[in-house]
């Protein structure tokens, strides 16, 4: 079985932090080019032997092959002066309606992206 022994936790934390910061920047700016680069660099190269080993190990755990999560909606609460005070969490959507909302957003973003390419 494959195991990883991390010898420098600070370097690992720093690297994960840098990747997380880049993901947050991409999300905040809507940087599709950088998102594609990130996926192409880290998300598409798979060690087939390791993947098969992991799948065999998971199969023995008898777990569901997928999970679904309903994400909270965040509402910024401010003071009378307009300064941030708190964040209110709510769960107004079911999993199905959340997925439909994401689908509509994704579709509209793809359409915008296609339109921008045609205009160039």
PDB file of C-alpha atoms in Angstrom:
ATOM      1  CA  UNK A   1       0.000   0.000   0.000  1.00  0.00           C
ATOM      2  CA  UNK A   2       1.079   3.551  -0.651  1.00  0.00           C
ATOM      3  CA  UNK A   3       1.614   5.889   2.285  1.00  0.00           C
ATOM      4  CA  UNK A   4       3.030   9.395   2.372  1.00  0.00           C
ATOM      5  CA  UNK A   5       5.316  10.575   5.150  1.00  0.00           C
ATOM      6  CA  UNK A   6       5.345  14.368   5.426  1.00  0.00           C
ATOM      7  CA  UNK A   7       8.677  15.525   6.782  1.00  0.00           C
ATOM      8  CA  UNK A   8       8.107  19.293   6.643  1.00  0.00           C
ATOM      9  CA  UNK A   9       4.604  20.176   7.818  1.00  0.00           C
ATOM     10  CA  UNK A  10       5.272  23.919   7.557  1.00  0.00           C
ATOM     11  CA  UNK A  11       6.229  23.608   3.894  1.00  0.00           C
ATOM     12  CA  UNK A  12       3.154  21.447   3.250  1.00  0.00           C
ATOM     13  CA  UNK A  13       0.883  23.963   5.006  1.00  0.00           C
ATOM     14  CA  UNK A  14       2.485  26.846   3.121  1.00  0.00           C
ATOM     15  CA  UNK A  15       1.974  25.098  -0.233  1.00  0.00           C
ATOM     16  CA  UNK A  16      -1.640  24.203   0.534  1.00  0.00           C
ATOM     17  CA  UNK A  17      -2.202  27.794   1.680  1.00  0.00           C
ATOM     18  CA  UNK A  18      -0.763  29.143  -1.582  1.00  0.00           C
ATOM     19  CA  UNK A  19      -3.008  26.856  -3.626  1.00  0.00           C
ATOM     20  CA  UNK A  20      -6.038  27.817  -1.537  1.00  0.00           C
ATOM     21  CA  UNK A  21      -5.205  31.513  -1.946  1.00  0.00           C
ATOM     22  CA  UNK A  22      -4.978  31.035  -5.717  1.00  0.00           C
ATOM     23  CA  UNK A  23      -8.323  29.210  -5.778  1.00  0.00           C
ATOM     24  CA  UNK A  24      -9.922  32.020  -3.772  1.00  0.00           C
ATOM     25  CA  UNK A  25      -8.422  34.638  -6.120  1.00  0.00           C
ATOM     26  CA  UNK A  26      -9.695  32.738  -9.166  1.00  0.00           C
ATOM     27  CA  UNK A  27     -13.174  32.540  -7.653  1.00  0.00           C
ATOM     28  CA  UNK A  28     -13.207  36.193  -6.593  1.00  0.00           C
ATOM     29  CA  UNK A  29     -12.039  37.461  -9.973  1.00  0.00           C
ATOM     30  CA  UNK A  30     -13.789  34.867 -12.122  1.00  0.00           C
ATOM     31  CA  UNK A  31     -10.451  34.117 -13.792  1.00  0.00           C
ATOM     32  CA  UNK A  32     -11.482  31.261 -16.118  1.00  0.00           C
ATOM     33  CA  UNK A  33      -8.055  31.070 -17.781  1.00  0.00           C
ATOM     34  CA  UNK A  34      -6.304  30.598 -14.431  1.00  0.00           C
ATOM     35  CA  UNK A  35      -8.941  28.028 -13.367  1.00  0.00           C
ATOM     36  CA  UNK A  36      -8.304  26.013 -16.529  1.00  0.00           C
ATOM     37  CA  UNK A  37      -4.541  26.237 -15.956  1.00  0.00           C
ATOM     38  CA  UNK A  38      -4.934  25.042 -12.362  1.00  0.00           C
ATOM     39  CA  UNK A  39      -7.068  22.073 -13.415  1.00  0.00           C
ATOM     40  CA  UNK A  40      -4.750  21.221 -16.315  1.00  0.00           C
ATOM     41  CA  UNK A  41      -1.715  21.379 -14.005  1.00  0.00           C
ATOM     42  CA  UNK A  42      -3.041  19.563 -10.939  1.00  0.00           C
ATOM     43  CA  UNK A  43      -6.367  17.956 -11.796  1.00  0.00           C
ATOM     44  CA  UNK A  44      -5.801  15.907 -14.927  1.00  0.00           C
ATOM     45  CA  UNK A  45      -2.634  13.942 -14.295  1.00  0.00           C
ATOM     46  CA  UNK A  46      -3.519  10.758 -12.453  1.00  0.00           C
ATOM     47  CA  UNK A  47      -1.225   7.930 -11.386  1.00  0.00           C
ATOM     48  CA  UNK A  48      -3.395   5.031 -12.560  1.00  0.00           C
ATOM     49  CA  UNK A  49      -1.814   2.490 -10.178  1.00  0.00           C
ATOM     50  CA  UNK A  50      -2.352   4.775  -7.187  1.00  0.00           C
ATOM     51  CA  UNK A  51      -5.936   5.535  -8.298  1.00  0.00           C
ATOM     52  CA  UNK A  52      -6.678   1.819  -8.558  1.00  0.00           C
ATOM     53  CA  UNK A  53      -5.134   1.187  -5.124  1.00  0.00           C
ATOM     54  CA  UNK A  54      -7.238   3.935  -3.560  1.00  0.00           C
ATOM     55  CA  UNK A  55     -10.403   2.661  -5.247  1.00  0.00           C
ATOM     56  CA  UNK A  56      -9.735  -0.863  -3.964  1.00  0.00           C
ATOM     57  CA  UNK A  57      -9.142   0.435  -0.429  1.00  0.00           C
ATOM     58  CA  UNK A  58     -12.335   2.522  -0.501  1.00  0.00           C
ATOM     59  CA  UNK A  59     -14.351  -0.378  -1.912  1.00  0.00           C
ATOM     60  CA  UNK A  60     -13.518  -2.372   1.223  1.00  0.00           C
ATOM     61  CA  UNK A  61     -15.016   0.409   3.387  1.00  0.00           C
ATOM     62  CA  UNK A  62     -18.441  -0.020   1.757  1.00  0.00           C
ATOM     63  CA  UNK A  63     -19.031   3.748   1.460  1.00  0.00           C
ATOM     64  CA  UNK A  64     -21.379   5.621  -0.865  1.00  0.00           C
ATOM     65  CA  UNK A  65     -19.701   6.582  -4.125  1.00  0.00           C
ATOM     66  CA  UNK A  66     -20.847  10.181  -3.832  1.00  0.00           C
ATOM     67  CA  UNK A  67     -22.022  12.746  -1.304  1.00  0.00           C
ATOM     68  CA  UNK A  68     -24.200  15.800  -1.594  1.00  0.00           C
ATOM     69  CA  UNK A  69     -24.029  18.890   0.545  1.00  0.00           C
ATOM     70  CA  UNK A  70     -26.363  21.842   0.788  1.00  0.00           C
ATOM     71  CA  UNK A  71     -24.219  24.937   1.060  1.00  0.00           C
ATOM     72  CA  UNK A  72     -25.368  27.776   3.304  1.00  0.00           C
ATOM     73  CA  UNK A  73     -26.183  31.188   1.959  1.00  0.00           C
ATOM     74  CA  UNK A  74     -24.289  33.960   3.710  1.00  0.00           C
ATOM     75  CA  UNK A  75     -25.792  37.350   4.540  1.00  0.00           C
ATOM     76  CA  UNK A  76     -23.547  40.144   5.795  1.00  0.00           C
ATOM     77  CA  UNK A  77     -25.017  41.971   8.773  1.00  0.00           C
ATOM     78  CA  UNK A  78     -23.801  45.531   9.267  1.00  0.00           C
ATOM     79  CA  UNK A  79     -24.001  48.184  11.936  1.00  0.00           C
ATOM     80  CA  UNK A  80     -26.053  51.368  11.437  1.00  0.00           C
ATOM     81  CA  UNK A  81     -22.834  52.942  10.113  1.00  0.00           C
ATOM     82  CA  UNK A  82     -22.529  50.216   7.477  1.00  0.00           C
ATOM     83  CA  UNK A  83     -19.570  48.420   9.085  1.00  0.00           C
ATOM     84  CA  UNK A  84     -19.518  44.595   8.983  1.00  0.00           C
ATOM     85  CA  UNK A  85     -20.820  43.155  12.229  1.00  0.00           C
ATOM     86  CA  UNK A  86     -21.710  39.504  11.669  1.00  0.00           C
ATOM     87  CA  UNK A  87     -22.650  36.922   9.078  1.00  0.00           C
ATOM     88  CA  UNK A  88     -26.021  35.187   9.076  1.00  0.00           C
ATOM     89  CA  UNK A  89     -26.176  31.620   7.743  1.00  0.00           C
ATOM     90  CA  UNK A  90     -29.283  30.146   6.214  1.00  0.00           C
ATOM     91  CA  UNK A  91     -30.123  27.003   4.276  1.00  0.00           C
ATOM     92  CA  UNK A  92     -33.009  28.091   2.038  1.00  0.00           C
ATOM     93  CA  UNK A  93     -32.394  25.523  -0.702  1.00  0.00           C
ATOM     94  CA  UNK A  94     -32.797  21.792  -0.976  1.00  0.00           C
ATOM     95  CA  UNK A  95     -29.961  19.875  -2.627  1.00  0.00           C
ATOM     96  CA  UNK A  96     -31.977  19.608  -5.852  1.00  0.00           C
ATOM     97  CA  UNK A  97     -32.747  23.338  -6.031  1.00  0.00           C
ATOM     98  CA  UNK A  98     -29.146  24.195  -5.155  1.00  0.00           C
ATOM     99  CA  UNK A  99     -27.869  22.045  -8.018  1.00  0.00           C
ATOM    100  CA  UNK A 100     -30.377  23.643 -10.406  1.00  0.00           C
ATOM    101  CA  UNK A 101     -29.251  27.113  -9.288  1.00  0.00           C
ATOM    102  CA  UNK A 102     -25.597  26.183  -9.845  1.00  0.00           C
ATOM    103  CA  UNK A 103     -26.498  24.741 -13.242  1.00  0.00           C
ATOM    104  CA  UNK A 104     -28.234  27.972 -14.309  1.00  0.00           C
ATOM    105  CA  UNK A 105     -25.246  30.017 -13.145  1.00  0.00           C
ATOM    106  CA  UNK A 106     -22.762  27.746 -14.918  1.00  0.00           C
ATOM    107  CA  UNK A 107     -24.798  27.805 -18.126  1.00  0.00           C
ATOM    108  CA  UNK A 108     -25.042  31.617 -18.118  1.00  0.00           C
ATOM    109  CA  UNK A 109     -21.291  31.934 -17.460  1.00  0.00           C
ATOM    110  CA  UNK A 110     -20.521  29.566 -20.349  1.00  0.00           C
ATOM    111  CA  UNK A 111     -22.817  31.558 -22.617  1.00  0.00           C
ATOM    112  CA  UNK A 112     -21.109  34.823 -21.589  1.00  0.00           C
ATOM    113  CA  UNK A 113     -17.699  33.261 -22.170  1.00  0.00           C
ATOM    114  CA  UNK A 114     -18.735  32.034 -25.620  1.00  0.00           C
ATOM    115  CA  UNK A 115     -20.174  35.441 -26.502  1.00  0.00           C
ATOM    116  CA  UNK A 116     -16.951  37.186 -25.434  1.00  0.00           C
ATOM    117  CA  UNK A 117     -14.888  34.854 -27.616  1.00  0.00           C
ATOM    118  CA  UNK A 118     -17.138  35.501 -30.638  1.00  0.00           C
ATOM    119  CA  UNK A 119     -16.857  39.279 -30.144  1.00  0.00           C
ATOM    120  CA  UNK A 120     -13.035  39.126 -30.224  1.00  0.00           C
TER     121      UNK A 120
END
